[in-house]
Coordinates of C-alpha atoms and ligand atoms in Angstrom, one line a residue:
M7 CA 0.0 0.0 0.0
I8 CA 1.3 3.5 -0.8
K9 CA 1.8 5.5 2.3
Q10 CA 0.3 8.9 2.4
A11 CA 3.7 10.4 3.2
D12 CA 5.0 9.2 -0.2
M13 CA 3.1 12.1 -1.7
T14 CA 2.5 15.3 0.4
G15 CA -0.5 17.5 0.1
P16 CA 1.3 20.1 -1.9
D17 CA 2.8 17.4 -4.2
M18 CA -0.7 16.0 -4.8
L19 CA -2.1 19.4 -5.6
E20 CA 0.8 20.0 -8.1
W21 CA 0.1 16.6 -9.7
L22 CA -3.7 17.3 -9.9
R23 CA -2.9 20.6 -11.6
S24 CA -0.6 18.9 -14.1
R25 CA -3.6 17.0 -15.6
R26 CA -4.6 18.4 -19.0
S27 CA -7.3 17.6 -21.4
V28 CA -5.3 16.0 -24.2
R29 CA -6.8 16.2 -27.7
T30 CA -4.2 14.6 -30.0
F31 CA -2.7 11.2 -29.7
T32 CA -0.1 9.0 -31.3
D33 CA -1.0 5.8 -33.0
E34 CA 0.5 3.7 -30.2
P35 CA -2.2 1.4 -28.9
V36 CA -3.2 1.4 -25.2
A37 CA -2.6 -1.9 -23.5
R38 CA -5.7 -3.7 -22.2
D39 CA -4.3 -4.2 -18.6
V40 CA -3.7 -0.4 -18.4
L41 CA -7.3 0.2 -19.4
V42 CA -8.5 -2.2 -16.8
R43 CA -6.6 -0.1 -14.2
L44 CA -8.4 3.0 -15.6
L45 CA -11.7 1.3 -15.1
E46 CA -10.8 0.0 -11.6
G47 CA -9.8 3.6 -10.8
A48 CA -13.2 4.8 -12.1
T49 CA -15.1 2.3 -10.1
S50 CA -13.3 3.3 -6.9
A51 CA -15.3 6.5 -6.9
P52 CA -17.9 7.3 -4.2
S53 CA -21.6 6.9 -5.2
N54 CA -24.9 7.5 -3.5
T55 CA -25.6 4.6 -1.1
N56 CA -22.8 2.9 -2.9
R57 CA -25.2 2.2 -5.8
Q58 CA -22.4 2.3 -8.4
P59 CA -24.9 3.5 -11.0
W60 CA -22.3 3.5 -13.8
R61 CA -21.3 1.4 -16.8
F62 CA -18.5 2.0 -19.3
T63 CA -18.4 0.9 -22.9
V64 CA -14.7 0.7 -24.0
V65 CA -14.3 0.9 -27.7
R66 CA -10.9 -0.4 -28.8
A67 CA -11.8 -1.9 -32.2
A68 CA -10.6 0.6 -34.9
A69 CA -13.6 -0.1 -37.2
V70 CA -16.1 0.7 -34.4
R71 CA -14.1 3.8 -33.4
A72 CA -14.2 4.9 -37.0
Q73 CA -18.0 4.4 -37.1
L74 CA -18.4 6.4 -33.9
V75 CA -16.3 9.2 -35.2
A76 CA -18.1 9.3 -38.5
A77 CA -21.5 9.4 -36.7
V78 CA -20.3 12.5 -34.7
A79 CA -18.8 14.1 -37.8
R80 CA -22.0 13.7 -39.7
K81 CA -24.1 15.3 -37.0
V82 CA -21.7 18.1 -36.5
H83 CA -21.7 18.8 -40.3
E84 CA -25.5 18.8 -40.3
M85 CA -25.5 21.2 -37.3
T86 CA -22.9 23.4 -38.8
E87 CA -24.9 23.8 -42.0
I88 CA -27.8 25.0 -39.9
I89 CA -25.8 27.3 -37.8
K90 CA -24.1 28.8 -40.9
R91 CA -27.5 30.1 -41.9
S92 CA -28.0 31.8 -38.5
R93 CA -26.7 35.1 -37.3
H94 CA -24.3 33.1 -35.0
A95 CA -22.3 31.7 -37.9
E96 CA -19.2 33.7 -37.0
D97 CA -19.4 32.9 -33.3
F98 CA -19.5 29.2 -34.1
G99 CA -16.2 29.5 -36.1
S100 CA -14.1 26.4 -35.7
Y101 CA -16.1 25.4 -32.6
G102 CA -17.2 22.3 -34.5
D103 CA -13.7 20.8 -34.0
F104 CA -14.4 20.8 -30.2
F105 CA -17.1 18.2 -30.9
H106 CA -14.9 15.6 -32.4
E107 CA -11.2 16.6 -32.6
P108 CA -10.1 14.4 -29.7
L109 CA -12.0 11.4 -31.0
A110 CA -10.2 11.5 -34.4
S111 CA -6.8 10.2 -33.1
A112 CA -7.9 8.5 -29.9
Q113 CA -6.9 4.9 -29.6
V114 CA -9.6 4.1 -27.2
I115 CA -13.0 5.8 -26.7
V116 CA -14.9 5.2 -23.5
I117 CA -18.6 5.9 -23.3
P118 CA -19.6 6.3 -19.7
Q119 CA -23.2 5.7 -18.8
Y120 CA -25.4 6.1 -15.7
R121 CA -28.8 4.9 -14.7
E122 CA -31.3 6.2 -12.3
Y123 CA -32.7 4.2 -9.4
P124 CA -36.0 4.7 -7.5
D125 CA -35.5 7.3 -4.8
L126 CA -35.7 5.1 -1.7
I127 CA -36.1 8.0 0.8
A128 CA -38.8 9.6 -1.4
N129 CA -40.6 6.2 -1.5
M130 CA -40.4 5.9 2.3
I131 CA -41.8 9.4 2.8
E132 CA -44.7 8.6 0.4
S133 CA -45.5 5.3 2.1
G134 CA -45.6 7.1 5.4
G135 CA -48.3 9.4 3.9
G136 CA -45.9 12.3 3.3
D137 CA -45.4 14.4 0.2
P138 CA -41.9 13.7 -1.1
S139 CA -41.8 17.0 -3.0
R140 CA -41.6 18.8 0.3
F141 CA -38.1 17.2 0.9
S142 CA -35.2 17.4 -1.4
T143 CA -33.8 13.9 -1.6
A144 CA -31.0 12.3 -3.7
S145 CA -33.0 12.8 -7.0
A146 CA -32.9 16.6 -6.4
M147 CA -29.2 16.5 -7.0
Q148 CA -29.2 13.9 -9.8
A149 CA -27.1 11.7 -7.5
E150 CA -26.5 8.9 -10.0
L151 CA -25.2 11.4 -12.6
C152 CA -23.0 13.1 -9.9
S153 CA -21.6 9.7 -8.9
T154 CA -20.8 8.8 -12.5
S155 CA -19.1 12.2 -12.9
A156 CA -16.9 11.3 -9.9
A157 CA -16.0 8.0 -11.6
I158 CA -15.1 9.8 -14.8
M159 CA -12.8 12.1 -12.9
A160 CA -11.1 9.1 -11.2
L161 CA -10.6 7.6 -14.6
L162 CA -9.1 10.8 -16.0
L163 CA -6.7 10.9 -13.0
Q164 CA -5.7 7.2 -13.4
A165 CA -5.0 7.9 -17.1
H166 CA -2.8 10.8 -16.1
A167 CA -1.0 8.6 -13.6
E168 CA -0.4 6.0 -16.3
G169 CA 1.2 8.7 -18.6
L170 CA -1.8 8.6 -20.9
G171 CA -3.7 11.6 -22.3
A172 CA -7.5 11.8 -22.0
C173 CA -10.2 14.2 -22.8
M174 CA -13.8 14.2 -21.4
M175 CA -16.1 15.3 -24.1
A176 CA -19.7 16.5 -24.3
G177 CA -19.4 17.1 -28.0
P178 CA -20.2 13.5 -29.1
M179 CA -23.6 13.9 -27.4
V180 CA -24.8 15.4 -30.7
A181 CA -24.8 11.9 -32.1
R182 CA -26.2 10.3 -28.9
H183 CA -28.9 8.4 -30.6
E184 CA -26.5 7.0 -33.3
I185 CA -23.8 6.1 -30.7
Q186 CA -26.3 4.4 -28.4
T187 CA -27.6 2.3 -31.3
L188 CA -24.1 1.5 -32.5
L189 CA -22.9 0.4 -29.1
E190 CA -26.2 -1.2 -28.0
I191 CA -26.7 1.2 -25.1
A192 CA -30.3 0.9 -24.1
E193 CA -32.6 2.2 -21.3
P194 CA -32.2 2.5 -18.4
W195 CA -28.6 3.4 -19.4
R196 CA -27.8 6.9 -20.6
M197 CA -24.6 7.9 -22.2
I198 CA -22.7 10.8 -20.7
G199 CA -20.4 12.1 -23.4
A200 CA -17.3 10.3 -24.4
I201 CA -13.7 10.0 -23.1
A202 CA -10.9 10.0 -25.7
I203 CA -7.8 8.2 -24.5
G204 CA -4.4 7.6 -26.0
H205 CA -0.7 8.4 -25.7
P206 CA -0.3 12.2 -26.0
T207 CA 1.6 13.7 -29.0
G208 CA 3.0 16.4 -26.8
E209 CA 2.3 18.8 -23.9
A210 CA -1.2 20.2 -23.9
P211 CA -1.3 23.9 -23.0
P212 CA -2.6 24.7 -19.5
R213 CA -6.0 26.3 -19.1
G214 CA -6.5 29.0 -16.5
R215 CA -8.7 28.6 -13.5
K216 CA -10.9 31.1 -11.8
P217 CA -9.3 32.3 -8.6
L218 CA -10.6 30.8 -5.4
D219 CA -12.1 34.0 -4.2
R220 CA -14.5 33.9 -7.2
V221 CA -15.7 30.3 -6.6
V222 CA -15.4 29.8 -2.8
H223 CA -17.6 31.2 -0.1
W224 CA -16.1 30.7 3.3
I225 CA -18.2 31.0 6.4
E226 CA -15.9 31.3 9.3
E227 CA -16.1 31.5 13.1
E228 CA -14.9 35.1 13.1
D229 CA -17.6 36.2 10.6
R230 CA -20.4 35.1 12.9
Ligands
FMN305 C1 -18.4 17.7 -19.0 C2 -17.2 18.1 -19.9 C3 -17.4 18.2 -21.3 C4 -16.3 18.6 -22.1 N1 -16.5 18.5 -23.5 C5 -15.4 18.7 -24.3 C6 -15.6 18.5 -25.7 O1 -16.6 18.2 -26.2 N2 -14.5 18.7 -26.5 C7 -13.3 19.0 -26.0 O2 -12.3 19.2 -26.8 N3 -13.1 19.2 -24.6 C8 -14.1 19.0 -23.8 N4 -14.0 19.1 -22.4 C9 -12.7 19.5 -21.9 C10 -12.6 20.9 -21.4 O3 -12.6 21.8 -22.5 C11 -11.4 21.1 -20.4 O4 -11.6 20.3 -19.3 C12 -11.3 22.6 -20.0 O5 -11.0 23.4 -21.1 C13 -10.1 22.7 -19.0 O6 -8.9 22.2 -19.5 P1 -8.1 21.1 -18.8 O7 -9.0 19.9 -18.6 O8 -6.9 20.8 -19.7 O9 -7.7 21.7 -17.4 C14 -15.0 18.8 -21.5 C15 -14.9 18.7 -20.2 C16 -15.9 18.4 -19.4 C17 -15.7 18.2 -17.9

């Protein structure tokens, strides 16, 4: 077991900050046992009542990856043609690349999925004669989606630790229906974007972060 002292808090922060969304990959394949570690990392995430409401479709086969990429490209093309006719044509610019660029050279594409479960607490309130809408329960925070997002982050960090590059992507959602059909993803499972994975071609540029004072509200003893 790795001792906590092997990596200090400041070391960990520096390492977390060194993760980048990587969008271009070499053609070196990613070994299956490494991918298994990525998935073990993902499933180490916390989840509401330990439901583990996630599933991952791992597309390694080149022909299926190509079909997936083509499905996204077709939808983006269709969408771009529509937007070109709008008054937002210029704003859109090369934004279309954002939808599929990382998929094009990815050696592996992971499609994370989540499913919802009946809200146990809401059911208990109802069976006690109460009105569940008066209480915000797990469904009010989309707990299964949150849990799966935590799993995706763990997967991204494991990829980073393995020296791989990865990019979480919402873009492929444009072809959600086509991708779900291609990969046989059916209800109750819902796809949450795609993760492009591979060996990075180089260093991805760092993206800035909002300073903490814009995103953190401290409530401290001395303020009370
Ligand atoms: C939910 C989500 C959706 C994203 N969708 C895309 C996408 O479709 N295409 C893309 O190139 N990057 C996508 N990204 C990556 C973000 O652009 C990236 O995380 C952000 O710019 C910060 O850069 P960094 O991850 O390198 O720190 C997405 C990230 C998240 C969390």
